Every structure is written in structure tokens, then in C-alpha cells.
XYZ file of C-alpha atoms in Angstrom:
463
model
C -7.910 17.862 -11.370
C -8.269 17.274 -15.544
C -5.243 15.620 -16.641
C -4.815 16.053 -20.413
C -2.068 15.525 -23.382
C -1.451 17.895 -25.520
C 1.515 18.889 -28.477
C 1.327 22.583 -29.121
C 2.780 25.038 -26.051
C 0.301 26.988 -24.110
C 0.764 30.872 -23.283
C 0.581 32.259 -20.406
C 0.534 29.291 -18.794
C 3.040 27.867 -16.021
C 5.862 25.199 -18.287
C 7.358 23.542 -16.019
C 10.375 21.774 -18.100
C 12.467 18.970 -16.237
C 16.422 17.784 -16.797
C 18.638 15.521 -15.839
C 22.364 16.008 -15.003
C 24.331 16.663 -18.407
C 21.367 17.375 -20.359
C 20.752 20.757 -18.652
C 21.396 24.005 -20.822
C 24.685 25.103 -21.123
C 23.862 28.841 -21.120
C 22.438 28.435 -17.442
C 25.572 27.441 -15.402
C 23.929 28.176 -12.550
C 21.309 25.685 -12.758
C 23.310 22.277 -12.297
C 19.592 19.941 -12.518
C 20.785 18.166 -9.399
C 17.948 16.119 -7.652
C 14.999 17.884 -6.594
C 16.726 21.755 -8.075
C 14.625 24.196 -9.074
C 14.895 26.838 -11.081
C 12.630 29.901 -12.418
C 13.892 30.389 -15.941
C 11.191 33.322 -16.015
C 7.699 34.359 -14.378
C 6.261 31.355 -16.360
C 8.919 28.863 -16.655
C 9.965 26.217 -13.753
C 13.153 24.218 -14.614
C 13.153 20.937 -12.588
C 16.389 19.150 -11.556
C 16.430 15.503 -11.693
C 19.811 14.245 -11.053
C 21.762 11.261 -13.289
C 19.718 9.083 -14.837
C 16.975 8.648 -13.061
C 14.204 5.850 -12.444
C 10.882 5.850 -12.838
C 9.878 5.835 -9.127
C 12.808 8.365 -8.217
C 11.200 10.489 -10.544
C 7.519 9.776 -8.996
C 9.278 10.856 -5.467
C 10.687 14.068 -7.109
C 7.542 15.540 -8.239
C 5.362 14.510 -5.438
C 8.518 16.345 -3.186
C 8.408 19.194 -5.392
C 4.898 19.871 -5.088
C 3.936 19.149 -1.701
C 6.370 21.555 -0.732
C 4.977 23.982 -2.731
C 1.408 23.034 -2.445
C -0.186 26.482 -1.502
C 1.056 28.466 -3.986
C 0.597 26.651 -7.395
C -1.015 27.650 -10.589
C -4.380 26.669 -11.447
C -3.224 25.630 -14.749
C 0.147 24.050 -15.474
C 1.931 21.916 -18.698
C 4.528 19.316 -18.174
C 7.277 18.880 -21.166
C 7.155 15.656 -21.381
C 8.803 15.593 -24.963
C 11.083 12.807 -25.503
C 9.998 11.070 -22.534
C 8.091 7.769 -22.622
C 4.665 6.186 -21.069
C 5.960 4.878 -18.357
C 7.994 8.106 -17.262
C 5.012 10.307 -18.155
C 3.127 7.926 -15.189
C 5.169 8.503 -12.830
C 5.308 11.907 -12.637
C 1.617 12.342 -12.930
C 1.369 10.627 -9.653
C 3.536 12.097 -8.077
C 2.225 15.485 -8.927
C -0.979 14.305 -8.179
C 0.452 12.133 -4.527
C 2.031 15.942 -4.151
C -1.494 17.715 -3.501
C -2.375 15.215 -0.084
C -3.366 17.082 2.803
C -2.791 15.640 5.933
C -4.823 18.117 8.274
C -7.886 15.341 8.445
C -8.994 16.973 11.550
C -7.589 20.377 11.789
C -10.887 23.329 12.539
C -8.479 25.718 10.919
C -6.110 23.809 8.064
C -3.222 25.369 6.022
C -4.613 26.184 2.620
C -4.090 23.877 -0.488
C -4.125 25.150 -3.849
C -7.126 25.055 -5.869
C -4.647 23.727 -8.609
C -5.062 19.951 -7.047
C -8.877 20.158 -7.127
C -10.374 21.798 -9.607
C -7.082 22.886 -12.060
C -5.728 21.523 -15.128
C -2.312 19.453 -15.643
C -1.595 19.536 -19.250
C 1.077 17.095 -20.650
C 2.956 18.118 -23.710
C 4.202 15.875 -26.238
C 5.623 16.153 -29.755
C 2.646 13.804 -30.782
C -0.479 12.684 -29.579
C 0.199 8.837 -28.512
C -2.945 6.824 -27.313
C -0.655 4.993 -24.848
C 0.279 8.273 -23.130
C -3.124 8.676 -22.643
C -3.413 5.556 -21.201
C -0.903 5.921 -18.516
C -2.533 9.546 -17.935
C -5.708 7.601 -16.655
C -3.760 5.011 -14.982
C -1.539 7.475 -13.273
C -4.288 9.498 -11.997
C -6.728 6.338 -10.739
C -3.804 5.017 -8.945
C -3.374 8.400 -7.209
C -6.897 9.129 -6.199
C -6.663 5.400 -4.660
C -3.447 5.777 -3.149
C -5.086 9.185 -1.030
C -7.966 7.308 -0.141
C -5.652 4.868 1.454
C -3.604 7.249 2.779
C -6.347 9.061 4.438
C -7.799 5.506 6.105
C -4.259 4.607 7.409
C -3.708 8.190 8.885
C -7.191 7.933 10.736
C -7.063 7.426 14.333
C -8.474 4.634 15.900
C -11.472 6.714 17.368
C -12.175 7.622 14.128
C -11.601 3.797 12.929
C -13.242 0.400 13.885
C -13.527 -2.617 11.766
C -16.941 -1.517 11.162
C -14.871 1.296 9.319
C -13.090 -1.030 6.832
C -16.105 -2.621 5.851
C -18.351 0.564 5.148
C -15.282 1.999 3.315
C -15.424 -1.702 1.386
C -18.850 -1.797 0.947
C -18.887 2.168 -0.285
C -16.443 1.193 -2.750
C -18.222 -2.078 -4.158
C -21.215 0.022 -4.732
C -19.652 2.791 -6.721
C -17.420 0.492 -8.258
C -18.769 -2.867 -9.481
C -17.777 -5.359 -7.050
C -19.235 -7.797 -4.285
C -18.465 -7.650 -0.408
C -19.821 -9.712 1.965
C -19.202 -9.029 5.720
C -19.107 -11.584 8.107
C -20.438 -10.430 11.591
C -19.375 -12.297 15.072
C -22.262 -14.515 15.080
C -20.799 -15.756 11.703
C -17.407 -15.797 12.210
C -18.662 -17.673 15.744
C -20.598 -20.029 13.257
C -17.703 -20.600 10.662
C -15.175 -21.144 13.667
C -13.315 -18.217 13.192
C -11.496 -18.662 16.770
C -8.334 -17.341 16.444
C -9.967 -13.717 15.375
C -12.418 -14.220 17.712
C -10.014 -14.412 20.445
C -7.904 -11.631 19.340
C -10.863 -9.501 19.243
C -12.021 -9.888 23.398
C -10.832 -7.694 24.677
C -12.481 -4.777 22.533
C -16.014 -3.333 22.523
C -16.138 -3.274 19.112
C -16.763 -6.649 17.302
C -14.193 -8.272 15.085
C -15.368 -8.962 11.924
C -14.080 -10.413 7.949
C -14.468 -8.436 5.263
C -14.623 -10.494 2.046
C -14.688 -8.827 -1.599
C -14.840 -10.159 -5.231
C -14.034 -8.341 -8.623
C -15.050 -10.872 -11.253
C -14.256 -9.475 -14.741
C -15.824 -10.932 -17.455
C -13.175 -12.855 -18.819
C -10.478 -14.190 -16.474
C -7.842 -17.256 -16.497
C -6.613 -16.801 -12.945
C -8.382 -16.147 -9.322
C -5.530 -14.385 -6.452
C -6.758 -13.838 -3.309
C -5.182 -10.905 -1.235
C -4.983 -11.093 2.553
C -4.821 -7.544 4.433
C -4.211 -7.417 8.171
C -6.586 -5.033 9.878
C -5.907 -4.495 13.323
C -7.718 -1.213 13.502
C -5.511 -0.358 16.725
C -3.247 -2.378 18.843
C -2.338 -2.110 22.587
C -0.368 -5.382 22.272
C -3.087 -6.878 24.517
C -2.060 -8.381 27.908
C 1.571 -8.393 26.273
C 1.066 -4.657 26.010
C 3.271 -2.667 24.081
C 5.305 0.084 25.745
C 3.812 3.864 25.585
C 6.736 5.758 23.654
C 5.037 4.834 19.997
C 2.152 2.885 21.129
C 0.154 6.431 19.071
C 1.425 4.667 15.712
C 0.003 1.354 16.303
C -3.486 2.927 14.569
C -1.647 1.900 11.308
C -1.724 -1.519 12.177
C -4.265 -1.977 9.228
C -1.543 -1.308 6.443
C -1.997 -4.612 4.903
C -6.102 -4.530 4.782
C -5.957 -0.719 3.353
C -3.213 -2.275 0.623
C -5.871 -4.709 0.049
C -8.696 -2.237 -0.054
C -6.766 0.059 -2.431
C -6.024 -2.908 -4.942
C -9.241 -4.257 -5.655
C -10.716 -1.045 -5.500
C -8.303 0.124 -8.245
C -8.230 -3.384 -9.838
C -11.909 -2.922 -10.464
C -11.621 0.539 -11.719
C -9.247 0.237 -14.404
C -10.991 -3.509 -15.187
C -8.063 -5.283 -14.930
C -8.348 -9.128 -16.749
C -7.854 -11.132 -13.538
C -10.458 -12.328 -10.857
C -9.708 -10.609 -7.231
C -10.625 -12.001 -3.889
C -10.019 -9.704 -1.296
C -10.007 -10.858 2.560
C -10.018 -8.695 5.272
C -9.766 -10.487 9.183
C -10.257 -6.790 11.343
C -10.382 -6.189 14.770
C -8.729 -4.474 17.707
C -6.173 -5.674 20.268
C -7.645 -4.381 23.404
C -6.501 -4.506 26.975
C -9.837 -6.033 29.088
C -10.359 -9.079 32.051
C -11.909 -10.625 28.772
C -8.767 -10.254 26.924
C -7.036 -13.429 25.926
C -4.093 -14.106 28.137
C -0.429 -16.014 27.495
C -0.308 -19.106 27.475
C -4.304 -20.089 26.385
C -4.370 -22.282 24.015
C -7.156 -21.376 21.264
C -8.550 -22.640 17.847
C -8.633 -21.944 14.471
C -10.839 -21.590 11.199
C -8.332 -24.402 9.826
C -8.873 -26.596 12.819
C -5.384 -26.389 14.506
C -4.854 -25.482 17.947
C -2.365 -22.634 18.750
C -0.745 -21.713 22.258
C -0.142 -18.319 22.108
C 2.691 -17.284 24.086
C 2.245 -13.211 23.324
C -0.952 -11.346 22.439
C 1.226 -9.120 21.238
C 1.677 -11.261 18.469
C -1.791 -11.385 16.929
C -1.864 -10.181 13.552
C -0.364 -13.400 12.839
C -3.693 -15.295 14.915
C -6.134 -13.539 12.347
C -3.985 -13.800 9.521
C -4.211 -17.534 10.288
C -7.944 -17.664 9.440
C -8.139 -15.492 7.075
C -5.487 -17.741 4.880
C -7.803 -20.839 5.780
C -10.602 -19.032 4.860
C -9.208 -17.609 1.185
C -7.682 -20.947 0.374
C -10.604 -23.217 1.492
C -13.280 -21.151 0.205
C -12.471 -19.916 -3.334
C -9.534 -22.074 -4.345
C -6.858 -19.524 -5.627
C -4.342 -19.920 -8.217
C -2.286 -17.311 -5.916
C -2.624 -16.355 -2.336
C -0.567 -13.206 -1.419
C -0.632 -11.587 2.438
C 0.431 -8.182 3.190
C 0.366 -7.340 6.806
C 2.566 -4.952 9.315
C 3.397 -8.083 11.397
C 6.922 -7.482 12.663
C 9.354 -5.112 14.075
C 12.039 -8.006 13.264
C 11.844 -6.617 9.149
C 12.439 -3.523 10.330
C 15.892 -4.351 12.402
C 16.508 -6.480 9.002
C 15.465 -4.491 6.266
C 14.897 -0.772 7.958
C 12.720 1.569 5.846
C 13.375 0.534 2.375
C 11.904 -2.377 1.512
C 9.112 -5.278 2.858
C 9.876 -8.693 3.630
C 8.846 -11.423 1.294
C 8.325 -14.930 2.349
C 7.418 -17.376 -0.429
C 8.323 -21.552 -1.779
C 7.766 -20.028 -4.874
C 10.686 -18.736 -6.885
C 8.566 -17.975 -9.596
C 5.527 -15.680 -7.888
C 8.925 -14.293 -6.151
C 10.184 -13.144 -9.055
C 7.054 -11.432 -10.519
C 6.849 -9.972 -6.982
C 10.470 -8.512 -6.540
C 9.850 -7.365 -10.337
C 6.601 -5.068 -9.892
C 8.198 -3.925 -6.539
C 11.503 -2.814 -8.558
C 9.033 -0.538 -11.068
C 7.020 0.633 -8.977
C 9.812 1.660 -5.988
C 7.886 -0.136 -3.186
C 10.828 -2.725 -3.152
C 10.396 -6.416 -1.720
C 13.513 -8.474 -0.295
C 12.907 -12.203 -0.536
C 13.606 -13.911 3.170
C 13.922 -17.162 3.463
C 11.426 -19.994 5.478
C 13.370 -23.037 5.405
C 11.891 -25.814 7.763
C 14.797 -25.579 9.810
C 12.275 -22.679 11.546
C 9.257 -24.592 12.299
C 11.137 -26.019 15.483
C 10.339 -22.563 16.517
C 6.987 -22.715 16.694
C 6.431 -25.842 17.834
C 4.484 -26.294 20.956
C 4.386 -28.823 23.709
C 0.656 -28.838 24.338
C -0.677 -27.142 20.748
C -0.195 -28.129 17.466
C 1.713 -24.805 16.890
C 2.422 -21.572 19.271
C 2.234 -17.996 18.003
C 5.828 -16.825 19.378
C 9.150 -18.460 20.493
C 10.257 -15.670 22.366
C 13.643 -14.762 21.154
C 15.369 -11.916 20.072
C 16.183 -13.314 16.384
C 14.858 -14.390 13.154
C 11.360 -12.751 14.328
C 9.999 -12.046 11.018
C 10.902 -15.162 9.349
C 9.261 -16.903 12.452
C 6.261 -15.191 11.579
C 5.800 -16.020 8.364
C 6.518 -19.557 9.268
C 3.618 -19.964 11.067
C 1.050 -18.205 8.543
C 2.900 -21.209 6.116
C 1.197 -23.829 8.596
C -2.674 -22.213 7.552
C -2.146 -22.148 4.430
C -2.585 -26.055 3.028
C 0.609 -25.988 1.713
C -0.083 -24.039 -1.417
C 2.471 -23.927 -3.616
C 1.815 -20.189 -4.505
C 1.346 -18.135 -1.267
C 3.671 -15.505 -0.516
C 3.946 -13.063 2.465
C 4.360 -9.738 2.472
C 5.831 -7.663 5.945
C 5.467 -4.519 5.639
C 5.921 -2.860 9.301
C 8.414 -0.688 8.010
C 6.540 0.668 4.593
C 3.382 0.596 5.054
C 4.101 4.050 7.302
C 7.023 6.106 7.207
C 8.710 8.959 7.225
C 7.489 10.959 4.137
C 7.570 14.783 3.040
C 3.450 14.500 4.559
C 4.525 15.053 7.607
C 7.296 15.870 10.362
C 6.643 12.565 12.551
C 4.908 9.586 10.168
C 2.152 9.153 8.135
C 0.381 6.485 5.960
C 2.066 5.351 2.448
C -0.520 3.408 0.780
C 1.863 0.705 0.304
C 1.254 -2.310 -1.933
C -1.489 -0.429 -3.947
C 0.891 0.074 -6.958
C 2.887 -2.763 -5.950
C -0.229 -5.267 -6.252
C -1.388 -3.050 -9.446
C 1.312 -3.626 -11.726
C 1.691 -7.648 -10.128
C -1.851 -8.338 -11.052
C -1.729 -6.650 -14.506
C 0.774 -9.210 -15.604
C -1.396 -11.510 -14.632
C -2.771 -13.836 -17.736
């Protein structure tokens, strides 16, 4: 699609002319510009309803609504008024439009048709002026999105169509076309670096558990964060298996390593001023008689011992290394994890929002901020050391569950804190119930891309 911005009205060309509530005309009474209303003013003119005042990611949610539902029959050529409206409004919208065109029929021999208006058609933007800084967030908007449907395509995959060797050849792809360094580190490594606790999770599958490390390394940088993605490529819950009624959905289980994916892919493309590290623990949770079992007690990258209690809870396990491994090796100023760890956030928190877990107050902040602009919200949680008694063990120096029907979450994220040296700017990120949801993509659930805008807009303010 070519995105441009112009200030004189094309003819006979779809206008497609947005309102909110009490600014619609008065001549129309029939068109009330309630949320998500359309209208066709003529043959060539859509009117958009966008409720009372509206914000910025409502109105990303409205357009990317608005034209998925219509996605077969659109224009190959359409302008957006976008007089009067600023930057960071014109964004939005462009990704959502954009987020609008994603076709979910991966694997379909005989798919729905799409209109040619997402590939190969032209979104004009009209202003009353050119303005270099709508330009700007015309590019941004429209890197984000192509990211954002990369992700979503890798989290909607199924898990025969997605190993860990997956991840890293997507990784690796992306490096290459984009500027940055991945390293993969195979079994015998992670078996040589003392990787145990991904080792262990990884057993009981054929195919080999593996890191996936990346670096973007602008030229000029003040900071280094490191991003750690879970990437359980699928998960039977191991030994601990899961029941069958959604066990289909647990090939999302790699929500936080796509979120990490997306962000230094998109970091690197728009050359943001802040070094990335990007680490990536992946395997699968496999049922096998090679399968670790409740109650072994295993080790770790750091060199703690844990006695895990349910192999159901192993995203935390690899999570544990890959901390060690971020921390330890390249010394960040910030260390953020994203990872679908817990059905506890979802009984807390439901669809709306991840969990955060930080000491910090201050990377909380910045967090909760960037989640509030972008619409992928963040609730802070708390991990007070009245929860390590939880995972304390009688024959480990920690255990991977207590085993009780409360405070999951924050128990969770209370044992990542023990890998992670006690930095004073880590943070956790839970995001079981965003990273793939119910969305307009499709009846059941589907992939999000979660975190890629989230981390975006968090690392731009980085100095």
C-alpha cells in the first residue's frame, strides 16, 4: 500500500471524512457519528462515526473495525480528511486501516478475497498543510503495521507449522534484511553454557530447544534494554498436562518472544537511538517417558536449583535462564520480560490489560505510560517479599509452583525476581490474556501482536 499526505481534494476518488459526537453536520440528522457509524453521504463519500471524544487507540480500533469488515469491497484508491487532526491521531488511524487489511486464512486452498486496496492501492491523507511531522507518523504508522502482521501471522501459526527452529529463521531473516545481529544457541551450547532449566523443559520434544539472542546497536546510544520473550512454540502442560477443551490455543504460547521479535525488528527499522538486546529461550512442552516429571529437582543457567512441582509451569523455568543469561552477559541498564505465563492475570485482570511486576516505580511509570497511548494497557501488581515464602522449597533453593488457587501470577513473577541478580530495573510483563484475544480477525481467537507498539513507544523515550 503507498501511504501519502496530501492538501488539495482528489476527484473521483473515495473521501472518507470522520466525526465525533456533536461535531457531526446538522443537516444530516440521521447520521448521529456514534462509534463505529457509517454513513454514505454519496457514491464517493464515507462519513465515519467516532463517538465522544475519542482516544487515540479507540480511534486505531475503529478504523481497523471498519475496514476489516469491509475488507473485500474497498477502493483501490482512498483519502482520509484528516484536517484539523494532529500527528499522533493521523497514526493511529493509519494503522488501523492498515491492521484492517490482515487476512487470517494462512492455510485456506480456497481463501475469501481481500481487496487489492491493502496491497497494491493508495491511502492518501489530506491536510490543510503539508507538515513534515505528519509525514513522519505516516512512516511510523505504516512500519509498525507491517510488523504488527508479521507477528500476527507467527502467533496464529500452528505448532506444525512452528518449532523453535521457526523463531530463529524468522530472527535470523529479519537481521539480514534489517541490520542487526542474531546468534542462535543450539543444545550442545545451551548444554555447554548450563542452560538446565530450558534444557529440561525441552525433553520431552523432538525438536531441540534452543536461545535466540539478537542485537540492534545504533550508532549512537546512552542506554542498553534487554527484552525477554517466552517462546514455548506449543504447550501440552507436560506431565502436568493441560486439559483438552483449549489445549488448540496453547500454540500462542510464544506471545512474549513474537513481542520481542516484532520490537527489535521494528526498533531497527525506524533506527531508534537506543541499543536492543533481544533474548529468546524457545522450546516445546511435550508429553514423552523423557519428559521431566514433578517433583525433580533441576538446575539453572544462574546456578540455583529449582524443584519443580508442575511442568505445567515452565515458561517460568526458561524464563529463568534467559534473565540470567541477559543480565550476566550484556549488563543492561533495563531488563523487561513479556511472557503468557499465567491464567491467574487473566482471573485478575480479564482481557484488558497485562500484568506488570516491577521494584521500580520509575520504569513502572514509563511502562503504564506507553501502554496508556498506545491502548495495550499494563496494571502494576505488586511482589512484596511477603510472596517468596511461596516458593520456597524444602530440598531446592526455590520451587516453580506452590500449588494454590491464589495470587498465581504474582507468584510467578516472584520467582523470575530470584534470576534476575536483583536488578533494580527489571520488570515483568504477563500477558496470557493480550497477547491473544478475541478480535474482529476472527470468530474464536487470534494473535494480537501485543507489546510491539507497547515496547515501540517505551523504547523511543528512551535517552
Amino acid at each position: 500500500m503507498q501511504i501519502k499526505q496530501i492538501s488539495d481534494a482528489l476527484e473521483d476518488v473515495l473521501l472518507i471524512r470522520p466525526f465525533e459526537q456533536g461535531s457531526e453536520p446538522e443537516n444530516q440528522a440521521m447520521f448521529k457519528a456514534e462509534k463505529g457509524e457509517m454513513w454514505w453521504y454519496s457514491s464517493k463519500e464515507l462519513w465515519i462515526g467516532l463517538g465522544k471524544s475519542p482516544q487515540p487507540p479507540a480511534i486505531l480500533r475503529i478504523f481497523r473495525s471498519l475496514f476489516f469488515k469491509r475488507k473485500d469491497r474497498w477502493a483501490d484508491e482512498i483519502v482520509l480528511d484528516c484536517k484539523g487532526r494532529n500527528p499522533e491521531w493521523i497514526e493511529n488511524a493509519v494503522n488501523g486501516i492498515i491492521l484492517g487489511g490482515y487476512d487470517l486464512q494462512l492455510y485456506k486452498t480456497e481463501p475469501k478475497p481481500i481487496s487489492a486496496f491493502f496491497k497494491t492501492g493508495t491511502l492518501s491523507v489530506l491536510t490543510e498543510k503539508y507538515m513534515s511531522e505528519i509525514d513522519e507518523a505516516l512512516y511510523v504508522a505504516q512500519m509498525t503495521a507491517l510488523v504488527q502482521l508479521r507477528i500476527m501471522d507467527l502467533m496464529n501459526a500452528p505448532s506444525n507449522y512452528k518449532s523453535p527452529a521457526t523463531l530463529a529463521e524468522w530472527a535470523i531473516a529479519s537481521g539480514e534484511n534489517n541490520g542487526y545481529k542474531v546468534t542462535v544457541l543450539d543444545k550442545s551450547k545451551l548444554e555447554e553454557l548450563g542452560m538446565h532449566a530450558l534444557l529440561a523443559v525441552g525433553k520431552g520434544s523432538e525438536a531441540p530447544p534452543l536461545m535466540i539472542v539478537t542485537e540492534y546497536e545504533p550508532e549512537h546510544y546512552n542506554k542498553t534494554i534487554a527484552l525477554v520473550g517466552k517462546g514455548v512454540t506449543f504447550d501440552t502442560g507436560g506431565i502436568s498436562i493441560k486439559t483438552a477443551a483449549n489445549m488448540h490455543l496453547m500454540k500462542s504460547d510464544m506471545g512474549g518472544a513474537a513481542a520481542v521479535l516484532g520490537a527489535v525488528e521494528l526498533a531497527a527499522q525506524l533506527k531508534l537511538p537506543v541499543r536492543i538486546i533481544g533474548v529468546i529461550p524457545s522450546t516445546e512442552n511435550s508429553v514423552d517417558g523423557l519428559s521431566m516429571k514433578p517433583g525433580d529437582v533441576i538446575g539453572s543457567y544462574s546456578g540455583k536449583t529449582i524443584e519443580v512441582i508442575d511442568t505445567d509451569a515452565e515458561g517460568r523455568l526458561i524464563l529463568a535462564d534467559g534473565l540470567s543469561y541477559a543480565i550476566r552477559e550484556f549488563k543492561p541498564d533495563t531488563i523487561i520480560d513479556l511472557a503468557t505465563l499465567t491464567g491467574s492475570v487473566i482471573q485478575t485482570l480479564g482481557y484488558e490489560a497485562a500484568g506488570l511486576f516491577t521494584p521500580s516505580d520509575a520504569l513502572a511509570e514509563a511502562l503504564a505510560r506507553a501502554g496508556e497511548s498506545t491502548g495495550e494497557r499494563i496494571w502494576r501488581l505488586p511482589i512484596w517479599d511477603a510472596y517468596k515464602e511461596e516458593i520456597a522449597s524444602d530440598i531446592a533453593d526455590v520451587k516453580n509452583y506452590h500449588g494454590k488457587p491464589l495470587a498465581g501470577a504474582i507468584v510467578a513473577a516472584k520467582f523470575l525476581e530470584a534470576f534476575t541478580d536483583e536488578h533494580p530495573a527489571w520488570a515483568h510483563l504477563d500477558i496470557a490474556g493480550t497477547a491473544f484475544g478475541d478480535t474482529e480477525f476472527a470468530p474464536g481467537r487470534a494473535g494480537t501482536a501485543y507489546g510491539v507498539r507497547l515496547l515501540r513507544v517505551f523504547l523511543s523515550g528512551v535517552i
